[in-house]
PDB file of C-alpha atoms in Angstrom:
ATOM      1  CA  UNK A   1      10.982  -6.124 -25.948  1.00  0.00           C
ATOM      2  CA  UNK A   2       7.094  -6.631 -24.648  1.00  0.00           C
ATOM      3  CA  UNK A   3       5.639  -9.707 -25.946  1.00  0.00           C
ATOM      4  CA  UNK A   4       2.986 -12.296 -25.466  1.00  0.00           C
ATOM      5  CA  UNK A   5       4.088 -14.811 -23.131  1.00  0.00           C
ATOM      6  CA  UNK A   6       2.060 -18.185 -23.419  1.00  0.00           C
ATOM      7  CA  UNK A   7       1.908 -19.245 -19.927  1.00  0.00           C
ATOM      8  CA  UNK A   8      -0.985 -21.130 -18.573  1.00  0.00           C
ATOM      9  CA  UNK A   9      -1.586 -19.242 -15.100  1.00  0.00           C
ATOM     10  CA  UNK A  10      -4.497 -21.557 -14.029  1.00  0.00           C
ATOM     11  CA  UNK A  11      -7.250 -23.989 -14.415  1.00  0.00           C
ATOM     12  CA  UNK A  12     -10.499 -24.656 -12.463  1.00  0.00           C
ATOM     13  CA  UNK A  13     -10.426 -28.078 -10.157  1.00  0.00           C
ATOM     14  CA  UNK A  14     -14.005 -29.054 -11.611  1.00  0.00           C
ATOM     15  CA  UNK A  15     -13.777 -30.888 -14.810  1.00  0.00           C
ATOM     16  CA  UNK A  16     -16.905 -29.235 -16.048  1.00  0.00           C
ATOM     17  CA  UNK A  17     -15.822 -25.714 -15.743  1.00  0.00           C
ATOM     18  CA  UNK A  18     -12.143 -25.817 -16.785  1.00  0.00           C
ATOM     19  CA  UNK A  19     -10.993 -22.224 -17.989  1.00  0.00           C
ATOM     20  CA  UNK A  20      -7.549 -21.516 -18.572  1.00  0.00           C
ATOM     21  CA  UNK A  21      -5.535 -18.344 -19.844  1.00  0.00           C
ATOM     22  CA  UNK A  22      -2.667 -19.236 -22.207  1.00  0.00           C
ATOM     23  CA  UNK A  23      -1.339 -15.942 -23.057  1.00  0.00           C
ATOM     24  CA  UNK A  24      -0.341 -12.627 -21.480  1.00  0.00           C
ATOM     25  CA  UNK A  25       1.263  -9.349 -22.475  1.00  0.00           C
ATOM     26  CA  UNK A  26       4.667  -8.172 -21.691  1.00  0.00           C
ATOM     27  CA  UNK A  27       4.858  -4.462 -20.199  1.00  0.00           C
ATOM     28  CA  UNK A  28       8.606  -3.451 -20.530  1.00  0.00           C
ATOM     29  CA  UNK A  29       9.106  -0.326 -18.612  1.00  0.00           C
ATOM     30  CA  UNK A  30      12.117   0.536 -20.527  1.00  0.00           C
ATOM     31  CA  UNK A  31       9.880   0.720 -23.513  1.00  0.00           C
ATOM     32  CA  UNK A  32       7.296   2.740 -21.798  1.00  0.00           C
ATOM     33  CA  UNK A  33       4.622   0.282 -23.105  1.00  0.00           C
ATOM     34  CA  UNK A  34       0.854   1.006 -22.084  1.00  0.00           C
ATOM     35  CA  UNK A  35      -2.599   0.910 -23.539  1.00  0.00           C
ATOM     36  CA  UNK A  36      -4.879   3.861 -23.742  1.00  0.00           C
ATOM     37  CA  UNK A  37      -8.307   4.825 -24.378  1.00  0.00           C
ATOM     38  CA  UNK A  38     -10.274   8.054 -25.200  1.00  0.00           C
ATOM     39  CA  UNK A  39     -13.412   8.004 -22.853  1.00  0.00           C
ATOM     40  CA  UNK A  40     -15.968   9.648 -24.759  1.00  0.00           C
ATOM     41  CA  UNK A  41     -19.095   8.529 -22.935  1.00  0.00           C
ATOM     42  CA  UNK A  42     -19.822   9.712 -19.429  1.00  0.00           C
ATOM     43  CA  UNK A  43     -20.674   7.080 -17.000  1.00  0.00           C
ATOM     44  CA  UNK A  44     -20.731   5.963 -13.293  1.00  0.00           C
ATOM     45  CA  UNK A  45     -18.037   7.682 -11.524  1.00  0.00           C
ATOM     46  CA  UNK A  46     -18.858   6.314  -8.394  1.00  0.00           C
ATOM     47  CA  UNK A  47     -18.898   2.621  -8.795  1.00  0.00           C
ATOM     48  CA  UNK A  48     -16.492   0.351 -10.676  1.00  0.00           C
ATOM     49  CA  UNK A  49     -14.670  -2.972 -10.468  1.00  0.00           C
ATOM     50  CA  UNK A  50     -11.048  -3.667 -12.039  1.00  0.00           C
ATOM     51  CA  UNK A  51      -9.469  -6.854 -12.029  1.00  0.00           C
ATOM     52  CA  UNK A  52      -6.391  -8.230 -13.455  1.00  0.00           C
ATOM     53  CA  UNK A  53      -3.564 -10.981 -13.130  1.00  0.00           C
ATOM     54  CA  UNK A  54       0.115  -9.768 -12.932  1.00  0.00           C
ATOM     55  CA  UNK A  55       3.104 -11.154 -12.773  1.00  0.00           C
ATOM     56  CA  UNK A  56       6.135  -9.051 -11.736  1.00  0.00           C
ATOM     57  CA  UNK A  57       9.265  -8.484 -13.124  1.00  0.00           C
ATOM     58  CA  UNK A  58      11.038  -5.749 -11.147  1.00  0.00           C
ATOM     59  CA  UNK A  59      10.745  -4.761  -7.673  1.00  0.00           C
ATOM     60  CA  UNK A  60      11.731  -1.711  -5.466  1.00  0.00           C
ATOM     61  CA  UNK A  61      10.394   1.030  -7.973  1.00  0.00           C
ATOM     62  CA  UNK A  62       6.890   2.298  -8.853  1.00  0.00           C
ATOM     63  CA  UNK A  63       4.748   0.433 -11.425  1.00  0.00           C
ATOM     64  CA  UNK A  64       1.340   1.604 -12.504  1.00  0.00           C
ATOM     65  CA  UNK A  65      -1.754  -0.876 -13.055  1.00  0.00           C
ATOM     66  CA  UNK A  66      -4.113   1.348 -14.338  1.00  0.00           C
ATOM     67  CA  UNK A  67      -5.146   5.264 -13.927  1.00  0.00           C
ATOM     68  CA  UNK A  68      -7.303   7.733 -15.202  1.00  0.00           C
ATOM     69  CA  UNK A  69      -6.581  11.330 -14.686  1.00  0.00           C
ATOM     70  CA  UNK A  70      -4.426  14.550 -15.906  1.00  0.00           C
ATOM     71  CA  UNK A  71      -0.728  14.746 -17.417  1.00  0.00           C
ATOM     72  CA  UNK A  72       0.110  16.956 -14.514  1.00  0.00           C
ATOM     73  CA  UNK A  73      -0.755  14.656 -11.659  1.00  0.00           C
ATOM     74  CA  UNK A  74      -3.296  17.155 -10.314  1.00  0.00           C
ATOM     75  CA  UNK A  75      -6.648  15.114 -10.879  1.00  0.00           C
ATOM     76  CA  UNK A  76      -5.863  11.436 -11.052  1.00  0.00           C
ATOM     77  CA  UNK A  77      -7.264   7.896  -9.891  1.00  0.00           C
ATOM     78  CA  UNK A  78      -4.625   5.285  -9.922  1.00  0.00           C
ATOM     79  CA  UNK A  79      -3.524   2.158  -8.679  1.00  0.00           C
ATOM     80  CA  UNK A  80       0.036   0.846  -8.806  1.00  0.00           C
ATOM     81  CA  UNK A  81       2.921  -1.029  -6.838  1.00  0.00           C
ATOM     82  CA  UNK A  82       4.941   1.689  -5.124  1.00  0.00           C
ATOM     83  CA  UNK A  83       8.591   1.628  -4.107  1.00  0.00           C
ATOM     84  CA  UNK A  84       8.210  -0.678  -1.114  1.00  0.00           C
ATOM     85  CA  UNK A  85       6.242  -3.240  -3.418  1.00  0.00           C
ATOM     86  CA  UNK A  86       2.940  -2.529  -1.625  1.00  0.00           C
ATOM     87  CA  UNK A  87       0.003  -2.143  -3.626  1.00  0.00           C
ATOM     88  CA  UNK A  88      -1.558   1.758  -3.441  1.00  0.00           C
ATOM     89  CA  UNK A  89      -4.312   3.313  -4.747  1.00  0.00           C
ATOM     90  CA  UNK A  90      -5.263   6.881  -4.729  1.00  0.00           C
ATOM     91  CA  UNK A  91      -8.057   9.156  -5.794  1.00  0.00           C
ATOM     92  CA  UNK A  92      -6.222  12.530  -5.939  1.00  0.00           C
ATOM     93  CA  UNK A  93      -7.468  15.998  -6.321  1.00  0.00           C
ATOM     94  CA  UNK A  94      -4.779  18.501  -5.660  1.00  0.00           C
ATOM     95  CA  UNK A  95      -3.719  19.685  -3.150  1.00  0.00           C
ATOM     96  CA  UNK A  96      -5.438  16.491  -1.110  1.00  0.00           C
ATOM     97  CA  UNK A  97      -5.980  12.950  -1.845  1.00  0.00           C
ATOM     98  CA  UNK A  98      -9.695  12.303  -1.533  1.00  0.00           C
ATOM     99  CA  UNK A  99      -9.038   8.578  -0.882  1.00  0.00           C
ATOM    100  CA  UNK A 100      -6.079   6.402  -0.295  1.00  0.00           C
ATOM    101  CA  UNK A 101      -4.983   2.571   0.739  1.00  0.00           C
ATOM    102  CA  UNK A 102      -1.531   1.614   0.958  1.00  0.00           C
ATOM    103  CA  UNK A 103      -0.984  -2.028   2.032  1.00  0.00           C
ATOM    104  CA  UNK A 104       1.308  -3.143   4.642  1.00  0.00           C
ATOM    105  CA  UNK A 105       1.812  -6.234   2.910  1.00  0.00           C
ATOM    106  CA  UNK A 106       4.484  -6.428  -0.119  1.00  0.00           C
ATOM    107  CA  UNK A 107       4.474  -8.406  -2.985  1.00  0.00           C
ATOM    108  CA  UNK A 108       7.922  -9.446  -4.139  1.00  0.00           C
ATOM    109  CA  UNK A 109       7.447 -13.189  -5.387  1.00  0.00           C
ATOM    110  CA  UNK A 110       9.279 -13.189  -9.057  1.00  0.00           C
ATOM    111  CA  UNK A 111       7.266 -16.459  -9.667  1.00  0.00           C
ATOM    112  CA  UNK A 112       3.669 -15.610  -8.766  1.00  0.00           C
ATOM    113  CA  UNK A 113       0.843 -14.585 -10.493  1.00  0.00           C
ATOM    114  CA  UNK A 114      -1.460 -12.047  -8.523  1.00  0.00           C
ATOM    115  CA  UNK A 115      -4.911 -11.686  -9.021  1.00  0.00           C
ATOM    116  CA  UNK A 116      -5.878  -8.157  -8.138  1.00  0.00           C
ATOM    117  CA  UNK A 117      -9.170  -6.705  -7.745  1.00  0.00           C
ATOM    118  CA  UNK A 118      -9.975  -3.024  -7.010  1.00  0.00           C
ATOM    119  CA  UNK A 119     -13.408  -2.547  -5.837  1.00  0.00           C
ATOM    120  CA  UNK A 120     -14.965   0.738  -5.702  1.00  0.00           C
ATOM    121  CA  UNK A 121     -18.323   1.803  -4.480  1.00  0.00           C
ATOM    122  CA  UNK A 122     -18.525   5.460  -2.807  1.00  0.00           C
ATOM    123  CA  UNK A 123     -22.097   5.302  -2.386  1.00  0.00           C
ATOM    124  CA  UNK A 124     -21.519   2.580   0.327  1.00  0.00           C
ATOM    125  CA  UNK A 125     -22.644   3.658   3.791  1.00  0.00           C
ATOM    126  CA  UNK A 126     -19.692   1.966   5.487  1.00  0.00           C
ATOM    127  CA  UNK A 127     -16.453   3.973   4.829  1.00  0.00           C
ATOM    128  CA  UNK A 128     -14.132   0.839   4.738  1.00  0.00           C
ATOM    129  CA  UNK A 129     -15.998  -0.811   2.107  1.00  0.00           C
ATOM    130  CA  UNK A 130     -16.044   2.568  -0.496  1.00  0.00           C
ATOM    131  CA  UNK A 131     -12.517   1.148  -1.586  1.00  0.00           C
ATOM    132  CA  UNK A 132     -11.480  -2.349  -1.049  1.00  0.00           C
ATOM    133  CA  UNK A 133      -8.599  -4.264  -2.443  1.00  0.00           C
ATOM    134  CA  UNK A 134      -8.387  -8.186  -2.879  1.00  0.00           C
ATOM    135  CA  UNK A 135      -5.202 -10.371  -3.732  1.00  0.00           C
ATOM    136  CA  UNK A 136      -6.021 -13.958  -4.848  1.00  0.00           C
ATOM    137  CA  UNK A 137      -9.545 -14.055  -3.752  1.00  0.00           C
ATOM    138  CA  UNK A 138      -8.683 -12.322  -0.212  1.00  0.00           C
ATOM    139  CA  UNK A 139      -9.784  -9.156   0.829  1.00  0.00           C
ATOM    140  CA  UNK A 140      -6.791  -6.918   2.300  1.00  0.00           C
ATOM    141  CA  UNK A 141      -7.549  -5.410   5.698  1.00  0.00           C
ATOM    142  CA  UNK A 142      -4.151  -4.074   6.883  1.00  0.00           C
ATOM    143  CA  UNK A 143      -3.077  -0.799   5.580  1.00  0.00           C
ATOM    144  CA  UNK A 144      -0.194   1.294   6.531  1.00  0.00           C
ATOM    145  CA  UNK A 145      -2.545   4.408   4.967  1.00  0.00           C
ATOM    146  CA  UNK A 146      -6.204   4.343   4.677  1.00  0.00           C
ATOM    147  CA  UNK A 147      -8.185   7.539   3.741  1.00  0.00           C
ATOM    148  CA  UNK A 148     -11.574   6.634   2.915  1.00  0.00           C
ATOM    149  CA  UNK A 149     -13.299   8.529   0.351  1.00  0.00           C
ATOM    150  CA  UNK A 150     -16.420  10.682   1.286  1.00  0.00           C
ATOM    151  CA  UNK A 151     -19.798   9.288   0.597  1.00  0.00           C
ATOM    152  CA  UNK A 152     -21.084   9.461  -3.020  1.00  0.00           C
ATOM    153  CA  UNK A 153     -17.478  11.061  -4.089  1.00  0.00           C
ATOM    154  CA  UNK A 154     -17.226  11.295  -7.664  1.00  0.00           C
ATOM    155  CA  UNK A 155     -13.926   9.614  -8.485  1.00  0.00           C
ATOM    156  CA  UNK A 156     -11.918  10.527 -11.815  1.00  0.00           C
ATOM    157  CA  UNK A 157     -13.047   7.072 -13.445  1.00  0.00           C
ATOM    158  CA  UNK A 158     -15.206   7.647 -16.335  1.00  0.00           C
ATOM    159  CA  UNK A 159     -14.727  11.410 -16.427  1.00  0.00           C
ATOM    160  CA  UNK A 160     -14.522  12.143 -20.279  1.00  0.00           C
ATOM    161  CA  UNK A 161     -11.900  14.801 -19.856  1.00  0.00           C
ATOM    162  CA  UNK A 162      -9.233  12.217 -19.320  1.00  0.00           C
ATOM    163  CA  UNK A 163      -7.950   9.059 -21.091  1.00  0.00           C
ATOM    164  CA  UNK A 164      -8.161   5.659 -19.526  1.00  0.00           C
ATOM    165  CA  UNK A 165      -4.433   3.867 -19.179  1.00  0.00           C
ATOM    166  CA  UNK A 166      -3.243   0.707 -18.212  1.00  0.00           C
ATOM    167  CA  UNK A 167       0.821   0.065 -17.626  1.00  0.00           C
ATOM    168  CA  UNK A 168       2.014   3.781 -17.535  1.00  0.00           C
ATOM    169  CA  UNK A 169       0.720   7.287 -16.030  1.00  0.00           C
ATOM    170  CA  UNK A 170       0.760  10.256 -18.395  1.00  0.00           C
ATOM    171  CA  UNK A 171       2.776  12.672 -16.232  1.00  0.00           C
ATOM    172  CA  UNK A 172       5.723  11.151 -13.841  1.00  0.00           C
ATOM    173  CA  UNK A 173       7.000   7.825 -16.088  1.00  0.00           C
ATOM    174  CA  UNK A 174       5.466   5.643 -13.484  1.00  0.00           C
ATOM    175  CA  UNK A 175       5.626   2.484 -15.579  1.00  0.00           C
ATOM    176  CA  UNK A 176       4.561  -1.291 -15.327  1.00  0.00           C
ATOM    177  CA  UNK A 177       7.533  -3.713 -15.402  1.00  0.00           C
ATOM    178  CA  UNK A 178       5.598  -7.394 -15.832  1.00  0.00           C
ATOM    179  CA  UNK A 179       3.215  -9.361 -17.198  1.00  0.00           C
ATOM    180  CA  UNK A 180      -0.749  -8.563 -17.178  1.00  0.00           C
ATOM    181  CA  UNK A 181      -3.683 -10.683 -18.643  1.00  0.00           C
ATOM    182  CA  UNK A 182      -7.295 -11.129 -18.227  1.00  0.00           C
ATOM    183  CA  UNK A 183      -8.361  -7.556 -17.582  1.00  0.00           C
ATOM    184  CA  UNK A 184     -11.599  -6.838 -16.864  1.00  0.00           C
ATOM    185  CA  UNK A 185     -13.262  -3.539 -15.928  1.00  0.00           C
ATOM    186  CA  UNK A 186     -16.670  -3.705 -14.571  1.00  0.00           C
ATOM    187  CA  UNK A 187     -18.786   0.153 -14.936  1.00  0.00           C
ATOM    188  CA  UNK A 188     -21.179   0.853 -12.532  1.00  0.00           C
ATOM    189  CA  UNK A 189     -20.845  -2.442 -10.565  1.00  0.00           C
ATOM    190  CA  UNK A 190     -19.346  -3.643  -7.397  1.00  0.00           C
ATOM    191  CA  UNK A 191     -18.305  -7.138  -7.484  1.00  0.00           C
ATOM    192  CA  UNK A 192     -16.289  -9.418  -5.207  1.00  0.00           C
ATOM    193  CA  UNK A 193     -13.325 -11.564  -6.674  1.00  0.00           C
ATOM    194  CA  UNK A 194     -15.453 -14.457  -7.053  1.00  0.00           C
ATOM    195  CA  UNK A 195     -16.830 -12.851 -10.077  1.00  0.00           C
ATOM    196  CA  UNK A 196     -13.335 -13.285 -11.854  1.00  0.00           C
ATOM    197  CA  UNK A 197     -11.820 -16.591 -10.021  1.00  0.00           C
ATOM    198  CA  UNK A 198     -12.186 -19.263  -7.881  1.00  0.00           C
ATOM    199  CA  UNK A 199     -10.460 -21.882  -5.506  1.00  0.00           C
ATOM    200  CA  UNK A 200      -9.364 -25.340  -7.041  1.00  0.00           C
ATOM    201  CA  UNK A 201     -11.226 -27.931  -5.128  1.00  0.00           C
ATOM    202  CA  UNK A 202      -8.185 -30.162  -4.980  1.00  0.00           C
ATOM    203  CA  UNK A 203      -5.151 -27.829  -4.667  1.00  0.00           C
ATOM    204  CA  UNK A 204      -6.689 -24.997  -2.802  1.00  0.00           C
ATOM    205  CA  UNK A 205      -5.218 -22.697  -5.265  1.00  0.00           C
ATOM    206  CA  UNK A 206      -7.153 -19.531  -6.638  1.00  0.00           C
ATOM    207  CA  UNK A 207      -7.472 -19.668 -10.442  1.00  0.00           C
ATOM    208  CA  UNK A 208      -9.120 -17.256 -12.987  1.00  0.00           C
ATOM    209  CA  UNK A 209     -12.750 -18.091 -14.309  1.00  0.00           C
ATOM    210  CA  UNK A 210     -14.433 -16.275 -17.087  1.00  0.00           C
ATOM    211  CA  UNK A 211     -16.588 -13.277 -15.835  1.00  0.00           C
ATOM    212  CA  UNK A 212     -20.099 -13.486 -17.154  1.00  0.00           C
ATOM    213  CA  UNK A 213     -22.179 -10.508 -16.440  1.00  0.00           C
ATOM    214  CA  UNK A 214     -22.710  -7.011 -17.769  1.00  0.00           C
ATOM    215  CA  UNK A 215     -19.828  -4.774 -18.309  1.00  0.00           C
ATOM    216  CA  UNK A 216     -21.828  -1.266 -18.228  1.00  0.00           C
ATOM    217  CA  UNK A 217     -21.256   1.806 -20.713  1.00  0.00           C
ATOM    218  CA  UNK A 218     -17.605   1.954 -20.470  1.00  0.00           C
ATOM    219  CA  UNK A 219     -16.747  -1.659 -19.406  1.00  0.00           C
ATOM    220  CA  UNK A 220     -14.283  -3.664 -21.311  1.00  0.00           C
ATOM    221  CA  UNK A 221     -12.463  -7.265 -21.320  1.00  0.00           C
ATOM    222  CA  UNK A 222      -9.096  -7.326 -22.674  1.00  0.00           C
ATOM    223  CA  UNK A 223      -7.809 -10.950 -22.895  1.00  0.00           C
ATOM    224  CA  UNK A 224      -4.686  -9.646 -24.837  1.00  0.00           C
ATOM    225  CA  UNK A 225      -4.719 -12.997 -26.773  1.00  0.00           C
ATOM    226  CA  UNK A 226      -4.615 -11.611 -30.576  1.00  0.00           C
ATOM    227  CA  UNK A 227      -1.028 -11.307 -31.466  1.00  0.00           C
ATOM    228  CA  UNK A 228      -1.425 -10.686 -35.395  1.00  0.00           C
ATOM    229  CA  UNK A 229      -0.669  -7.147 -34.520  1.00  0.00           C
ATOM    230  CA  UNK A 230      -0.592  -4.100 -32.176  1.00  0.00           C
ATOM    231  CA  UNK A 231      -3.554  -2.249 -33.155  1.00  0.00           C
ATOM    232  CA  UNK A 232      -6.848  -1.397 -31.189  1.00  0.00           C
ATOM    233  CA  UNK A 233      -8.613  -3.958 -32.974  1.00  0.00           C
ATOM    234  CA  UNK A 234      -6.081  -6.895 -32.466  1.00  0.00           C
ATOM    235  CA  UNK A 235      -3.893  -6.469 -29.425  1.00  0.00           C
ATOM    236  CA  UNK A 236      -5.938  -3.827 -28.039  1.00  0.00           C
ATOM    237  CA  UNK A 237      -9.521  -5.255 -28.813  1.00  0.00           C
ATOM    238  CA  UNK A 238     -12.274  -5.210 -26.139  1.00  0.00           C
ATOM    239  CA  UNK A 239     -14.001  -8.260 -26.345  1.00  0.00           C
ATOM    240  CA  UNK A 240     -16.779  -7.448 -24.022  1.00  0.00           C
ATOM    241  CA  UNK A 241     -18.966  -6.509 -26.699  1.00  0.00           C
ATOM    242  CA  UNK A 242     -19.196  -3.123 -26.081  1.00  0.00           C
ATOM    243  CA  UNK A 243     -16.154  -2.128 -28.619  1.00  0.00           C
ATOM    244  CA  UNK A 244     -14.111  -0.074 -26.076  1.00  0.00           C
ATOM    245  CA  UNK A 245     -10.814  -1.071 -27.870  1.00  0.00           C
ATOM    246  CA  UNK A 246      -7.431   0.156 -26.713  1.00  0.00           C
ATOM    247  CA  UNK A 247      -4.643   1.480 -28.481  1.00  0.00           C
ATOM    248  CA  UNK A 248      -1.471  -0.014 -27.770  1.00  0.00           C
ATOM    249  CA  UNK A 249       1.873   1.880 -27.338  1.00  0.00           C
ATOM    250  CA  UNK A 250       5.247   0.673 -27.678  1.00  0.00           C
ATOM    251  CA  UNK A 251       4.739  -2.753 -28.076  1.00  0.00           C
ATOM    252  CA  UNK A 252       6.266  -5.364 -30.382  1.00  0.00           C
ATOM    253  CA  UNK A 253       4.661  -8.932 -31.422  1.00  0.00           C
ATOM    254  CA  UNK A 254       7.416  -9.928 -33.461  1.00  0.00           C
TER     255      UNK A 254
END
């Protein structure tokens, strides 16, 4: 059963900027638990930042982080853990990948919280900087597969044809199994992980910090902290001020 897990995942080492996260949401793949939002406003399809903290519960299978695309798998942008426990992302337009990164690094620590940032800016003149992945504040630079998108490519993110999903795709059964929290989506900005985290000055540990800045038209912030119900205004409530709430599917808070 998916549930809130009251785990503190970090605190700043600086006494005057302490920031803790006391709740996370359990995505159970057996229940096909996911969050979904109908994107009704067209916006920037070239530039965005997605940031979340994840604790994995299962390995050796495909686990979806976020996606926007059709239910046939022909037109999709998606980021996931693959069956080799590597982080992978793709911008796919049948029959070709328009952009793809697959890390050589594998993420198999069942006790670890991973802070993952996907940084997208297809307007960037440097090809390797159009898609960037960071884990715990460090940029990933070693990839088994790298296909850079063309400059100024429109991704499927913020396309009003498709819904935005967190935790499961709509077409192939790829589902998250683990905990997620502190989900930030910044529409129209390419941001470094320092916007969402910082290094503890004493322990050297990478910890969360509160994002302060613009979210853009379709941006949202999901703290996933309201366990009073499984509605779009409780569990799925957007706390960015934009009102871009998500509909929870197959979750329980009992």
